Coordinates of C-alpha atoms in Angstrom, one line a residue:
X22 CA -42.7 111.5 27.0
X23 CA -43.9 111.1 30.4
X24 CA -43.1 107.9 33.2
X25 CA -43.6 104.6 32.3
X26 CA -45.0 103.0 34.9
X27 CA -43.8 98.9 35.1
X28 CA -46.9 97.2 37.7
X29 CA -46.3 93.8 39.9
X30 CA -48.3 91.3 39.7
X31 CA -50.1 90.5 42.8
X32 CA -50.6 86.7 42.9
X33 CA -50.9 87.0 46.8
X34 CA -54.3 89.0 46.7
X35 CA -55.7 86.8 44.0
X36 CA -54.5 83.3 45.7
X37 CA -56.5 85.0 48.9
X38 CA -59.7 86.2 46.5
X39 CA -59.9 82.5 45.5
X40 CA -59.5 80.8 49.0
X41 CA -62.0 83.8 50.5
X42 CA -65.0 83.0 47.8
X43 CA -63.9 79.1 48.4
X44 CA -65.1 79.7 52.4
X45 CA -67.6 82.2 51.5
X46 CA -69.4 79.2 49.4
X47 CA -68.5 76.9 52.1
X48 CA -70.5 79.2 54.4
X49 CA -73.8 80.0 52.5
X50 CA -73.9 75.9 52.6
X51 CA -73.4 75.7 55.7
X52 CA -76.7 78.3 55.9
X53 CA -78.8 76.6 53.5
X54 CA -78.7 73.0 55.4
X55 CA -78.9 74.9 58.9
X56 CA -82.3 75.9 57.1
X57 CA -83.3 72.6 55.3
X58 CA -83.0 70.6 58.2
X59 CA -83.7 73.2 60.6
X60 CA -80.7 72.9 62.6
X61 CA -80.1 76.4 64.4
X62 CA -76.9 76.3 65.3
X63 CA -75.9 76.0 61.4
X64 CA -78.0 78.4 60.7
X65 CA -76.3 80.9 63.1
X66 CA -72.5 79.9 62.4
X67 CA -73.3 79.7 58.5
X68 CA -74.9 83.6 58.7
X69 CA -72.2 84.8 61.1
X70 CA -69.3 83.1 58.5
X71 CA -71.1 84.2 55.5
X72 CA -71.3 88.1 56.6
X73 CA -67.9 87.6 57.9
X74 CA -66.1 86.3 54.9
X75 CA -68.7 88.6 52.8
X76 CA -66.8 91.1 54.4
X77 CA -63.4 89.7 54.2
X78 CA -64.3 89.4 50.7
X79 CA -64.6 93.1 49.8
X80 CA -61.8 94.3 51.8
X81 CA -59.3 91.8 49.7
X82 CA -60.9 92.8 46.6
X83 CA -60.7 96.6 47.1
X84 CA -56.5 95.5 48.3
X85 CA -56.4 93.4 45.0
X86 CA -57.3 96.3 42.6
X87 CA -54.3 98.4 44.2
X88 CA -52.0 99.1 41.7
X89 CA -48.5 98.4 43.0
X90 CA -45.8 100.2 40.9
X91 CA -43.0 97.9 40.6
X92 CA -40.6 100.5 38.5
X93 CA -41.3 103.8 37.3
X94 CA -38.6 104.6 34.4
X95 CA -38.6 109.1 34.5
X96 CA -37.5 111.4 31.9
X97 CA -34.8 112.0 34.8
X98 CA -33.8 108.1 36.1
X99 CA -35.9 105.1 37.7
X100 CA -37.8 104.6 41.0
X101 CA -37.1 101.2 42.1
X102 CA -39.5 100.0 44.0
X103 CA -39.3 96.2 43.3
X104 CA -38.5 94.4 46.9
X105 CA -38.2 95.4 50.3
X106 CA -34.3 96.1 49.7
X107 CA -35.4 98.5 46.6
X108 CA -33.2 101.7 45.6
X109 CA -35.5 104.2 45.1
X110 CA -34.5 106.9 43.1
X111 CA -31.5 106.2 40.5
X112 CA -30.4 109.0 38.4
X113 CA -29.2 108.3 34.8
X114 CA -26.3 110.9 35.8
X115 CA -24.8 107.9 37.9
X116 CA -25.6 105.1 35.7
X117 CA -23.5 103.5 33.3
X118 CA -25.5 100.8 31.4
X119 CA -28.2 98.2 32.4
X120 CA -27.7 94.3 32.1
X121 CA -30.2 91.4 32.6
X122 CA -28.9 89.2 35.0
X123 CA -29.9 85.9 36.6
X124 CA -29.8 85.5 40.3
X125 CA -29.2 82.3 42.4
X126 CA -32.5 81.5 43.0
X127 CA -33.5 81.5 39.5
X128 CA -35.2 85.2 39.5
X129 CA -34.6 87.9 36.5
X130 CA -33.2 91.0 37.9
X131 CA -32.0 93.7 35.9
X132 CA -28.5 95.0 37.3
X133 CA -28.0 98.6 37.5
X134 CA -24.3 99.4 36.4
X135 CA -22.9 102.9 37.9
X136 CA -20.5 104.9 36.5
X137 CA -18.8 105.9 39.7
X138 CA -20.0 103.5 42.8
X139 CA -18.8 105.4 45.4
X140 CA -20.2 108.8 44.2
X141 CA -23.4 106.9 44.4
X142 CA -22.9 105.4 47.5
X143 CA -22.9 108.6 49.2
X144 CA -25.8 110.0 47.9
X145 CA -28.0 106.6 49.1
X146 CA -28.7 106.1 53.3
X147 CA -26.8 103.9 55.1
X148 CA -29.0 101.2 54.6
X149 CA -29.1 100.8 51.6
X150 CA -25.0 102.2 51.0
X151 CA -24.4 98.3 52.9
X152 CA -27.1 96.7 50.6
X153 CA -24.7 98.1 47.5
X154 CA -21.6 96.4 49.6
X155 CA -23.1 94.0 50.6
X156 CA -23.9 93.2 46.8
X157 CA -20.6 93.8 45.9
X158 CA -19.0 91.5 48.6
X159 CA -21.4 88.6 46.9
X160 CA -20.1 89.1 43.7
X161 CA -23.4 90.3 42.6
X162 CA -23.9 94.1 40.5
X163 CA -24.5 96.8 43.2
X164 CA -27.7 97.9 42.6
X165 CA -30.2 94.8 40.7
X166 CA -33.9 95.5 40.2
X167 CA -35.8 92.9 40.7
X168 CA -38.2 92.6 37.6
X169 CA -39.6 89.0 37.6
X170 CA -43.1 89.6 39.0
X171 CA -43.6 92.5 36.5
X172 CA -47.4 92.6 34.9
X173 CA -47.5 92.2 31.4
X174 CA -43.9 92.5 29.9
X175 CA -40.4 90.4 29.8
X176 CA -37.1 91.0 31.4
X177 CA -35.9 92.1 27.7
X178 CA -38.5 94.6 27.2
X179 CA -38.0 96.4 30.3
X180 CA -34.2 96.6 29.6
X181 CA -34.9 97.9 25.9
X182 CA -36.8 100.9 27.7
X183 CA -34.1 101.4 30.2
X184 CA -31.4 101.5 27.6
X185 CA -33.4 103.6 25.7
X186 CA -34.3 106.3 28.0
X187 CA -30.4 105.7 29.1
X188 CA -29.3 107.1 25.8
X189 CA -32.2 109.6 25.4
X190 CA -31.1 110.9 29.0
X191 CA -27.2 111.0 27.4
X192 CA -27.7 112.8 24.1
X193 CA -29.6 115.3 25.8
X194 CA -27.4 116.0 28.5
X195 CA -24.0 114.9 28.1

C-alpha cells in the first residue's frame, strides 16, 4: 500500500473560469456590434478584451487543473497540508488516535490526538509549536486537519482511513 492522496476542491479557480468566459462572451459582443454597425472604437476595445481575457482564460484553466493535495495519509504518518496553519508531517509514532470534530465556524476538522504533546512540540518549528498552544489555550485539540473542502469523500471516510493506517502503523511496529 502506497499514499493516499486526499485533493481540495478548488471552488476559487472554477468561480473565476465562470466569471472569465462570462467577460470573454461579453467581449466577442462587444466585437461583433463594433463590426455590425461599424463603430471602430468597439471594434478595437472588443478585440483587445477578447485576446486579453482569451488569455486570462487559459492561464486560470491551466491553475484550475492543478491538483492541490489536501492530505496525504503515508505508510509512515500524514502530510497535512489543509490551511495555511497546516502541520506538515505527523508521524503515527506521536499520535494517539484521530477524532472528527466540529469547529466554531461550522467546518469539519479532523483532530489529531498525540500521545505525548510536548515530545511533539519539540520536534515542530516555533511556529507552528504556538499554533499547538495556541490550540490548546482555546480549548480546541492541538493539532486539527482541516478536511471540509476535501474532493470526493466525507469527514467519516477520511477518519476510517486514518484509523486504519493508525492501527496498521501499531501492529506493525509496536
Amino acid at each position: 500500500m502506497g499514499e493516499i492522496i486526499i485533493e481540495e476542491v478548488n471552488y476559487k479557480s472554477y468561480a473565476i473560469t465562470f466569471t472569465n468566459i462570462v467577460l470573454l462572451m461579453a467581449s466577442i459582443t462587444l466585437t461583433i456590434i463594433g463590426v455590425i454597425q461599424d463603430k471602430k472604437g468597439y471594434l478595437v476595445v472588443g478585440i483587445l478584451a477578447s485576446m486579453f481575457l482569451f488569455l486570462t482564460f487559459v492561464v486560470v484553466r491551466i491553475k484550475a487543473s492543478n491538483i492541490k493535495r489536501l492530505l496525504t495519509i503515508t505508510m509512515d504518518g500524514i502530510i497535512d497540508n489543509s490551511s495555511t496553519s497546516s502541520m506538515g508531517f505527523i508521524s503515527y509514532n506521536d499520535i494517539k488516535e484521530f477524532k472528527i470534530i466540529t469547529l466554531s465556524n461550522n467546518k469539519n476538522a479532523i483532530a489529531v490526538i498525540p500521545k505525548n504533546l510536548d515530545a511533539l512540540m519539540s520536534k515542530m518549528n516555533p511556529a507552528k509549536r504556538r499554533q499547538i498552544k495556541r490550540n490548546v489555550h482555546l480549548n480546541l485539540p492541538p493539532i486539527a486537519v482541516m478536511v471540509d473542502r476535501a474532493k470526493d469523500m466525507e469527514p467519516e471516510d477520511i477518519l476510517s482511513l486514518l484509523q486504519k493506517r493508525l492501527s496498521d502503523y501499531s501492529r506493525l511496529y509496536e
